[in-house]
PDB file of C-alpha atoms in Angstrom:
ATOM      1  CA  MET A   1      45.498  13.454 -15.064  1.00 94.00           C
ATOM      2  CA  LYS A   2      45.585  17.169 -15.782  1.00 97.00           C
ATOM      3  CA  TYR A   3      42.369  19.194 -15.981  1.00 98.00           C
ATOM      4  CA  TYR A   4      42.153  22.528 -17.769  1.00 98.00           C
ATOM      5  CA  CYS A   5      38.854  24.477 -17.701  1.00 98.00           C
ATOM      6  CA  MET A   6      38.009  27.336 -20.023  1.00 98.00           C
ATOM      7  CA  THR A   7      35.235  29.326 -18.421  1.00 98.00           C
ATOM      8  CA  LEU A   8      33.790  32.829 -17.723  1.00 97.00           C
ATOM      9  CA  PHE A   9      33.359  31.914 -14.021  1.00 97.00           C
ATOM     10  CA  PRO A  10      36.612  30.306 -12.743  1.00 98.00           C
ATOM     11  CA  GLU A  11      35.667  30.770  -9.142  1.00 97.00           C
ATOM     12  CA  MET A  12      32.685  28.539  -9.626  1.00 96.00           C
ATOM     13  CA  VAL A  13      34.741  25.544 -10.734  1.00 97.00           C
ATOM     14  CA  GLU A  14      37.668  26.368  -8.424  1.00 98.00           C
ATOM     15  CA  GLN A  15      35.474  26.153  -5.325  1.00 96.00           C
ATOM     16  CA  ALA A  16      34.062  22.719  -6.295  1.00 96.00           C
ATOM     17  CA  MET A  17      37.404  21.302  -7.259  1.00 97.00           C
ATOM     18  CA  ASN A  18      38.961  22.355  -3.909  1.00 96.00           C
ATOM     19  CA  THR A  19      36.492  20.350  -1.863  1.00 96.00           C
ATOM     20  CA  SER A  20      36.434  16.792  -0.440  1.00 95.00           C
ATOM     21  CA  ILE A  21      37.958  13.962  -2.497  1.00 95.00           C
ATOM     22  CA  LEU A  22      38.956  16.139  -5.468  1.00 97.00           C
ATOM     23  CA  LYS A  23      40.818  18.481  -3.161  1.00 97.00           C
ATOM     24  CA  ARG A  24      42.718  15.554  -1.597  1.00 96.00           C
ATOM     25  CA  ALA A  25      43.457  14.185  -5.095  1.00 97.00           C
ATOM     26  CA  ILE A  26      44.945  17.516  -6.141  1.00 97.00           C
ATOM     27  CA  GLU A  27      47.037  17.875  -2.917  1.00 97.00           C
ATOM     28  CA  SER A  28      48.426  14.347  -3.454  1.00 96.00           C
ATOM     29  CA  GLU A  29      49.072  15.247  -7.148  1.00 96.00           C
ATOM     30  CA  LYS A  30      46.938  12.411  -8.435  1.00 96.00           C
ATOM     31  CA  ILE A  31      45.203  15.046 -10.543  1.00 97.00           C
ATOM     32  CA  SER A  32      45.833  18.621 -11.279  1.00 97.00           C
ATOM     33  CA  PHE A  33      43.441  21.458 -12.185  1.00 97.00           C
ATOM     34  CA  LYS A  34      43.602  24.975 -13.529  1.00 98.00           C
ATOM     35  CA  ALA A  35      40.791  27.309 -14.466  1.00 98.00           C
ATOM     36  CA  TYR A  36      41.244  29.937 -17.259  1.00 98.00           C
ATOM     37  CA  ASP A  37      39.024  33.022 -17.423  1.00 98.00           C
ATOM     38  CA  MET A  38      38.345  33.592 -21.110  1.00 97.00           C
ATOM     39  CA  ARG A  39      37.761  37.251 -20.313  1.00 97.00           C
ATOM     40  CA  ASP A  40      41.578  37.524 -19.739  1.00 97.00           C
ATOM     41  CA  TYR A  41      42.089  36.826 -23.434  1.00 97.00           C
ATOM     42  CA  THR A  42      39.697  39.232 -25.025  1.00 95.00           C
ATOM     43  CA  GLU A  43      40.930  42.049 -27.245  1.00 93.00           C
ATOM     44  CA  ASN A  44      37.847  44.184 -26.321  1.00 89.00           C
ATOM     45  CA  LYS A  45      38.727  47.255 -24.220  1.00 87.00           C
ATOM     46  CA  HIS A  46      35.593  46.665 -22.100  1.00 89.00           C
ATOM     47  CA  ASN A  47      36.621  43.027 -21.369  1.00 89.00           C
ATOM     48  CA  ARG A  48      33.589  41.772 -23.304  1.00 93.00           C
ATOM     49  CA  VAL A  49      33.701  38.333 -24.801  1.00 96.00           C
ATOM     50  CA  ASP A  50      30.202  38.256 -26.362  1.00 95.00           C
ATOM     51  CA  ASP A  51      28.374  39.860 -29.185  1.00 95.00           C
ATOM     52  CA  TYR A  52      25.042  39.691 -31.180  1.00 93.00           C
ATOM     53  CA  THR A  53      24.572  36.742 -33.527  1.00 92.00           C
ATOM     54  CA  TYR A  54      24.644  37.202 -37.337  1.00 92.00           C
ATOM     55  CA  GLY A  55      21.195  36.585 -38.792  1.00 92.00           C
ATOM     56  CA  GLY A  56      19.392  37.884 -35.672  1.00 88.00           C
ATOM     57  CA  GLY A  57      17.923  35.865 -32.834  1.00 83.00           C
ATOM     58  CA  ALA A  58      17.674  36.079 -29.093  1.00 81.00           C
ATOM     59  CA  GLY A  59      20.726  36.228 -26.832  1.00 88.00           C
ATOM     60  CA  MET A  60      24.425  36.820 -27.250  1.00 93.00           C
ATOM     61  CA  LEU A  61      27.188  34.548 -28.542  1.00 95.00           C
ATOM     62  CA  ILE A  62      30.751  34.140 -27.191  1.00 96.00           C
ATOM     63  CA  GLN A  63      33.234  35.302 -29.765  1.00 97.00           C
ATOM     64  CA  ALA A  64      35.863  33.084 -31.351  1.00 97.00           C
ATOM     65  CA  GLN A  65      38.933  35.143 -30.572  1.00 97.00           C
ATOM     66  CA  PRO A  66      39.104  34.996 -26.766  1.00 97.00           C
ATOM     67  CA  VAL A  67      38.192  31.246 -26.812  1.00 98.00           C
ATOM     68  CA  TYR A  68      40.968  30.565 -29.312  1.00 98.00           C
ATOM     69  CA  ASP A  69      43.645  32.640 -27.566  1.00 98.00           C
ATOM     70  CA  CYS A  70      42.709  31.092 -24.152  1.00 98.00           C
ATOM     71  CA  TYR A  71      43.163  27.592 -25.718  1.00 98.00           C
ATOM     72  CA  GLN A  72      46.570  28.600 -27.231  1.00 98.00           C
ATOM     73  CA  ALA A  73      47.665  29.701 -23.673  1.00 98.00           C
ATOM     74  CA  ILE A  74      46.715  26.258 -22.363  1.00 98.00           C
ATOM     75  CA  LYS A  75      48.524  24.453 -25.164  1.00 97.00           C
ATOM     76  CA  LYS A  76      51.752  26.205 -24.128  1.00 96.00           C
ATOM     77  CA  GLU A  77      51.366  24.711 -20.550  1.00 95.00           C
ATOM     78  CA  LEU A  78      50.783  21.139 -21.587  1.00 94.00           C
ATOM     79  CA  ALA A  79      53.662  18.810 -20.453  1.00 83.00           C
ATOM     80  CA  THR A  80      52.727  16.525 -23.370  1.00 89.00           C
ATOM     81  CA  PRO A  81      50.995  17.332 -26.686  1.00 92.00           C
ATOM     82  CA  SER A  82      48.378  14.597 -26.189  1.00 95.00           C
ATOM     83  CA  HIS A  83      45.032  16.205 -25.089  1.00 97.00           C
ATOM     84  CA  ARG A  84      41.373  16.299 -25.880  1.00 98.00           C
ATOM     85  CA  VAL A  85      39.123  19.417 -25.835  1.00 98.00           C
ATOM     86  CA  ILE A  86      35.627  18.708 -24.509  1.00 98.00           C
ATOM     87  CA  TYR A  87      32.886  21.192 -25.431  1.00 98.00           C
ATOM     88  CA  VAL A  88      30.068  20.847 -22.923  1.00 94.00           C
ATOM     89  CA  THR A  89      26.875  21.098 -24.894  1.00 94.00           C
ATOM     90  CA  PRO A  90      23.419  19.457 -24.999  1.00 90.00           C
ATOM     91  CA  GLN A  91      24.168  18.779 -28.676  1.00 92.00           C
ATOM     92  CA  GLY A  92      26.878  16.265 -27.698  1.00 94.00           C
ATOM     93  CA  SER A  93      26.799  12.507 -27.130  1.00 96.00           C
ATOM     94  CA  VAL A  94      25.478  11.725 -23.570  1.00 96.00           C
ATOM     95  CA  PHE A  95      28.176  11.137 -20.943  1.00 97.00           C
ATOM     96  CA  ASP A  96      28.174   7.747 -19.220  1.00 95.00           C
ATOM     97  CA  GLN A  97      30.387   5.512 -17.258  1.00 94.00           C
ATOM     98  CA  LYS A  98      31.999   4.008 -20.382  1.00 93.00           C
ATOM     99  CA  LYS A  99      32.981   7.495 -21.520  1.00 97.00           C
ATOM    100  CA  ALA A 100      34.302   8.317 -18.103  1.00 97.00           C
ATOM    101  CA  GLU A 101      36.549   5.226 -18.251  1.00 96.00           C
ATOM    102  CA  GLU A 102      37.725   6.130 -21.783  1.00 97.00           C
ATOM    103  CA  LEU A 103      38.559   9.677 -20.751  1.00 98.00           C
ATOM    104  CA  SER A 104      40.321   8.615 -17.440  1.00 97.00           C
ATOM    105  CA  LYS A 105      43.095   7.111 -19.635  1.00 96.00           C
ATOM    106  CA  GLU A 106      43.951  10.546 -21.125  1.00 97.00           C
ATOM    107  CA  GLU A 107      46.862  12.688 -19.959  1.00 96.00           C
ATOM    108  CA  ASN A 108      45.300  16.058 -20.463  1.00 98.00           C
ATOM    109  CA  LEU A 109      41.594  17.046 -20.693  1.00 98.00           C
ATOM    110  CA  VAL A 110      40.497  20.600 -21.639  1.00 98.00           C
ATOM    111  CA  PHE A 111      36.916  21.547 -20.776  1.00 98.00           C
ATOM    112  CA  LEU A 112      35.246  24.388 -22.655  1.00 98.00           C
ATOM    113  CA  CYS A 113      32.294  25.858 -20.817  1.00 98.00           C
ATOM    114  CA  GLY A 114      29.802  27.886 -22.934  1.00 95.00           C
ATOM    115  CA  HIS A 115      27.340  30.554 -21.835  1.00 91.00           C
ATOM    116  CA  TYR A 116      24.558  32.733 -23.317  1.00 86.00           C
ATOM    117  CA  GLU A 117      23.502  31.190 -26.674  1.00 88.00           C
ATOM    118  CA  GLY A 118      26.769  29.376 -27.094  1.00 93.00           C
ATOM    119  CA  ILE A 119      30.069  29.905 -28.862  1.00 96.00           C
ATOM    120  CA  ASP A 120      30.985  30.996 -32.395  1.00 97.00           C
ATOM    121  CA  GLU A 121      31.016  27.789 -34.505  1.00 97.00           C
ATOM    122  CA  ARG A 122      34.215  28.679 -36.203  1.00 97.00           C
ATOM    123  CA  VAL A 123      36.405  28.209 -33.126  1.00 98.00           C
ATOM    124  CA  LEU A 124      34.520  25.042 -32.199  1.00 98.00           C
ATOM    125  CA  GLU A 125      35.475  23.552 -35.510  1.00 98.00           C
ATOM    126  CA  GLU A 126      39.097  24.738 -34.876  1.00 97.00           C
ATOM    127  CA  ILE A 127      39.768  23.304 -31.420  1.00 98.00           C
ATOM    128  CA  VAL A 128      37.085  20.922 -30.162  1.00 98.00           C
ATOM    129  CA  THR A 129      37.640  17.149 -30.274  1.00 98.00           C
ATOM    130  CA  ASP A 130      34.604  15.975 -28.242  1.00 98.00           C
ATOM    131  CA  TYR A 131      31.092  17.243 -27.956  1.00 98.00           C
ATOM    132  CA  ILE A 132      29.596  15.823 -24.752  1.00 98.00           C
ATOM    133  CA  SER A 133      26.293  16.337 -22.906  1.00 96.00           C
ATOM    134  CA  ILE A 134      25.265  15.174 -19.356  1.00 96.00           C
ATOM    135  CA  GLY A 135      21.607  14.940 -20.367  1.00 94.00           C
ATOM    136  CA  ASP A 136      18.703  16.229 -22.459  1.00 92.00           C
ATOM    137  CA  TYR A 137      18.078  19.478 -20.608  1.00 91.00           C
ATOM    138  CA  ILE A 138      19.425  23.055 -20.714  1.00 89.00           C
ATOM    139  CA  LEU A 139      21.509  24.714 -17.935  1.00 92.00           C
ATOM    140  CA  THR A 140      22.762  28.339 -17.650  1.00 92.00           C
ATOM    141  CA  GLY A 141      26.294  27.396 -18.428  1.00 95.00           C
ATOM    142  CA  GLY A 142      28.818  24.612 -18.950  1.00 96.00           C
ATOM    143  CA  GLU A 143      30.494  24.725 -15.543  1.00 97.00           C
ATOM    144  CA  LEU A 144      28.200  22.318 -13.701  1.00 97.00           C
ATOM    145  CA  PRO A 145      28.367  19.704 -16.513  1.00 97.00           C
ATOM    146  CA  ALA A 146      32.118  20.032 -16.661  1.00 98.00           C
ATOM    147  CA  LEU A 147      32.307  19.491 -12.913  1.00 98.00           C
ATOM    148  CA  VAL A 148      30.186  16.412 -13.126  1.00 98.00           C
ATOM    149  CA  MET A 149      32.473  14.915 -15.816  1.00 98.00           C
ATOM    150  CA  MET A 150      35.690  15.877 -13.922  1.00 98.00           C
ATOM    151  CA  ASP A 151      34.392  14.203 -10.818  1.00 97.00           C
ATOM    152  CA  ALA A 152      33.335  11.018 -12.511  1.00 97.00           C
ATOM    153  CA  ILE A 153      36.603  10.717 -14.420  1.00 98.00           C
ATOM    154  CA  ALA A 154      38.844  11.571 -11.440  1.00 97.00           C
ATOM    155  CA  ARG A 155      37.288   8.747  -9.395  1.00 96.00           C
ATOM    156  CA  LEU A 156      38.747   6.275 -11.920  1.00 96.00           C
ATOM    157  CA  VAL A 157      42.273   7.682 -11.683  1.00 96.00           C
ATOM    158  CA  PRO A 158      44.414   5.260  -9.667  1.00 94.00           C
ATOM    159  CA  GLY A 159      44.943   6.477  -6.081  1.00 94.00           C
ATOM    160  CA  VAL A 160      42.192   9.107  -6.076  1.00 96.00           C
ATOM    161  CA  LEU A 161      39.850   6.901  -4.002  1.00 92.00           C
ATOM    162  CA  ASN A 162      41.109   5.564  -0.635  1.00 77.00           C
ATOM    163  CA  ASN A 163      39.691   2.216  -1.672  1.00 65.00           C
ATOM    164  CA  ASP A 164      40.248   1.734  -5.368  1.00 59.00           C
ATOM    165  CA  GLU A 165      37.785  -1.238  -5.292  1.00 49.00           C
ATOM    166  CA  SER A 166      34.972   1.223  -4.886  1.00 56.00           C
ATOM    167  CA  ALA A 167      35.353   2.381  -8.507  1.00 55.00           C
ATOM    168  CA  ASN A 168      34.933  -1.204  -9.654  1.00 53.00           C
ATOM    169  CA  THR A 169      31.865  -2.146  -7.556  1.00 52.00           C
ATOM    170  CA  GLU A 170      29.623   0.838  -7.751  1.00 57.00           C
ATOM    171  CA  SER A 171      26.611   1.448 -10.088  1.00 56.00           C
ATOM    172  CA  PHE A 172      27.292   1.056 -13.896  1.00 64.00           C
ATOM    173  CA  SER A 173      30.700  -0.500 -13.393  1.00 62.00           C
ATOM    174  CA  ASP A 174      29.399  -3.889 -14.612  1.00 78.00           C
ATOM    175  CA  GLY A 175      26.241  -2.671 -16.268  1.00 85.00           C
ATOM    176  CA  LEU A 176      24.090  -2.887 -13.202  1.00 91.00           C
ATOM    177  CA  LEU A 177      22.901  -0.551 -10.488  1.00 91.00           C
ATOM    178  CA  GLU A 178      24.544  -1.005  -7.181  1.00 92.00           C
ATOM    179  CA  TYR A 179      23.055  -3.387  -4.588  1.00 94.00           C
ATOM    180  CA  PRO A 180      21.479  -2.129  -1.347  1.00 93.00           C
ATOM    181  CA  GLN A 181      23.923  -1.410   1.481  1.00 94.00           C
ATOM    182  CA  TYR A 182      23.531  -1.217   5.265  1.00 93.00           C
ATOM    183  CA  THR A 183      25.469  -0.157   8.311  1.00 93.00           C
ATOM    184  CA  ARG A 184      24.936  -0.172  12.101  1.00 93.00           C
ATOM    185  CA  PRO A 185      22.588  -0.627  13.953  1.00 95.00           C
ATOM    186  CA  GLU A 186      21.430  -4.038  12.885  1.00 95.00           C
ATOM    187  CA  VAL A 187      17.814  -2.994  13.539  1.00 94.00           C
ATOM    188  CA  TRP A 188      16.476   0.457  12.742  1.00 94.00           C
ATOM    189  CA  ARG A 189      12.680   1.344  13.039  1.00 94.00           C
ATOM    190  CA  ASP A 190      11.904  -2.423  12.991  1.00 96.00           C
ATOM    191  CA  LYS A 191      13.877  -2.936   9.755  1.00 95.00           C
ATOM    192  CA  ARG A 192      16.697  -5.542  10.027  1.00 96.00           C
ATOM    193  CA  VAL A 193      19.899  -5.850   8.084  1.00 95.00           C
ATOM    194  CA  PRO A 194      19.543  -8.910   5.775  1.00 96.00           C
ATOM    195  CA  GLU A 195      20.832 -11.988   7.608  1.00 96.00           C
ATOM    196  CA  VAL A 196      23.193 -13.001   4.704  1.00 96.00           C
ATOM    197  CA  LEU A 197      25.249  -9.826   5.240  1.00 96.00           C
ATOM    198  CA  LEU A 198      25.907 -10.808   8.895  1.00 96.00           C
ATOM    199  CA  SER A 199      26.828 -14.411   8.057  1.00 96.00           C
ATOM    200  CA  GLY A 200      30.500 -13.802   7.098  1.00 95.00           C
ATOM    201  CA  HIS A 201      29.888 -16.287   4.170  1.00 97.00           C
ATOM    202  CA  HIS A 202      31.555 -14.236   1.340  1.00 97.00           C
ATOM    203  CA  GLU A 203      30.356 -16.442  -1.526  1.00 96.00           C
ATOM    204  CA  ASN A 204      26.682 -16.178  -0.371  1.00 97.00           C
ATOM    205  CA  ILE A 205      27.124 -12.451   0.168  1.00 96.00           C
ATOM    206  CA  GLU A 206      28.300 -11.970  -3.413  1.00 96.00           C
ATOM    207  CA  LYS A 207      25.447 -14.007  -4.804  1.00 96.00           C
ATOM    208  CA  TRP A 208      22.951 -11.938  -2.842  1.00 96.00           C
ATOM    209  CA  ARG A 209      24.537  -8.660  -3.943  1.00 95.00           C
ATOM    210  CA  LYS A 210      24.472  -9.691  -7.597  1.00 94.00           C
ATOM    211  CA  LYS A 211      20.823 -10.798  -7.384  1.00 95.00           C
ATOM    212  CA  ARG A 212      19.764  -7.600  -5.769  1.00 95.00           C
ATOM    213  CA  SER A 213      21.665  -5.548  -8.315  1.00 94.00           C
ATOM    214  CA  GLU A 214      19.895  -7.422 -11.063  1.00 95.00           C
ATOM    215  CA  GLU A 215      16.513  -6.942  -9.435  1.00 96.00           C
ATOM    216  CA  ARG A 216      17.096  -3.235  -8.836  1.00 95.00           C
ATOM    217  CA  THR A 217      18.300  -2.629 -12.361  1.00 93.00           C
ATOM    218  CA  ARG A 218      15.340  -4.498 -13.836  1.00 95.00           C
ATOM    219  CA  GLU A 219      12.910  -2.504 -11.797  1.00 95.00           C
ATOM    220  CA  ARG A 220      14.508   1.006 -12.019  1.00 94.00           C
ATOM    221  CA  ARG A 221      16.534   0.949 -15.258  1.00 92.00           C
ATOM    222  CA  PRO A 222      15.112  -1.521 -17.745  1.00 94.00           C
ATOM    223  CA  ASP A 223      17.099   0.297 -20.434  1.00 91.00           C
ATOM    224  CA  LEU A 224      20.290  -0.969 -18.675  1.00 90.00           C
ATOM    225  CA  TYR A 225      18.925  -4.399 -17.724  1.00 94.00           C
ATOM    226  CA  GLU A 226      18.011  -5.583 -21.251  1.00 94.00           C
ATOM    227  CA  PRO A 227      21.548  -5.137 -22.704  1.00 93.00           C
ATOM    228  CA  TYR A 228      23.049  -6.538 -19.511  1.00 93.00           C
ATOM    229  CA  MET A 229      20.993  -9.764 -19.819  1.00 94.00           C
ATOM    230  CA  VAL A 230      22.130 -10.157 -23.501  1.00 93.00           C
ATOM    231  CA  THR A 231      25.758  -9.975 -22.354  1.00 92.00           C
ATOM    232  CA  GLU A 232      25.082 -12.247 -19.397  1.00 92.00           C
ATOM    233  CA  ARG A 233      23.484 -14.885 -21.543  1.00 93.00           C
ATOM    234  CA  GLU A 234      26.373 -14.740 -23.956  1.00 93.00           C
ATOM    235  CA  ARG A 235      28.787 -15.101 -20.949  1.00 90.00           C
ATOM    236  CA  LEU A 236      26.983 -18.113 -19.538  1.00 91.00           C
ATOM    237  CA  ALA A 237      26.794 -19.752 -22.948  1.00 93.00           C
ATOM    238  CA  LYS A 238      30.558 -19.361 -23.328  1.00 93.00           C
ATOM    239  CA  GLU A 239      31.108 -20.932 -19.861  1.00 90.00           C
ATOM    240  CA  GLU A 240      28.915 -23.849 -20.718  1.00 91.00           C
ATOM    241  CA  GLU A 241      30.835 -24.447 -23.915  1.00 92.00           C
ATOM    242  CA  LYS A 242      34.087 -24.367 -22.046  1.00 91.00           C
ATOM    243  CA  LYS A 243      32.712 -26.926 -19.489  1.00 88.00           C
ATOM    244  CA  SER A 244      31.532 -29.094 -22.371  1.00 89.00           C
ATOM    245  CA  ARG A 245      34.947 -28.988 -23.995  1.00 90.00           C
ATOM    246  CA  ARG A 246      36.633 -29.956 -20.848  1.00 89.00           C
ATOM    247  CA  LYS A 247      34.298 -32.903 -20.246  1.00 87.00           C
ATOM    248  CA  ARG A 248      34.927 -34.136 -23.815  1.00 87.00           C
ATOM    249  CA  LYS A 249      38.624 -33.825 -23.365  1.00 84.00           C
ATOM    250  CA  ASN A 250      38.544 -35.600 -20.032  1.00 85.00           C
ATOM    251  CA  HIS A 251      36.488 -38.398 -21.544  1.00 80.00           C
ATOM    252  CA  ALA A 252      38.855 -38.678 -24.475  1.00 80.00           C
ATOM    253  CA  ASP A 253      41.940 -38.806 -22.253  1.00 79.00           C
ATOM    254  CA  GLN A 254      40.412 -41.520 -20.032  1.00 80.00           C
ATOM    255  CA  ASN A 255      39.573 -43.643 -23.091  1.00 77.00           C
ATOM    256  CA  GLY A 256      42.873 -42.976 -24.904  1.00 70.00           C
ATOM    257  CA  GLU A 257      41.167 -41.220 -27.769  1.00 62.00           C
ATOM    258  CA  SER A 258      42.656 -38.385 -29.726  1.00 55.00           C
ATOM    259  CA  MET A 259      40.701 -35.187 -30.145  1.00 51.00           C
TER     260      MET A 259
END
């Protein structure tokens, strides 16, 4: 996975990407990252990339030319032509775990971070493949949302996490919030770790965890719980149908009947 970030503040994203798990992932070459300062591509002698909007209105707009030329510089560095250009905007579809999983399968991701009142529409039409938001609120720029997405996507790249199972058992991986977790000591402020987790009985532990995940999701995120239950009922119905077919087949085999 190769990340490219088009920004006016490269040091902001570089500092975050060179920390903790993401830093280790870069050092081990599981992912790569490079920030491009769009100011380096402006033709303005004062190094400006913004101007007033046609038709009037508050604020400034990033011009098309430096964005486009910055993108062309990135294209020349791509090892393979396959890539997606993500414009970070509240006007986009909302980013979620499903989208993170989809994007984690890409070879190259280019993030375009806007500022001020946005970016000239003409260059967006020219280069952007995905318009994505991290929520219905406004930030001062696109760097923080881009970092959120890069972090969420990177965790799904094989080898980035020390324990790859973590990516498959955390919140949203199966449509549910994650179950409660505990560590030592067994008793803290008169609160005990649930006995089932100390039992060593893995089947019972998994049942307990699933039940707690369902309860937590129902209480805290009913918007997730309802579609999960629809899917769960469909899954259980299919399992019952399979059991019924096996019983009928076994009965037919025992009685020498043909199905």
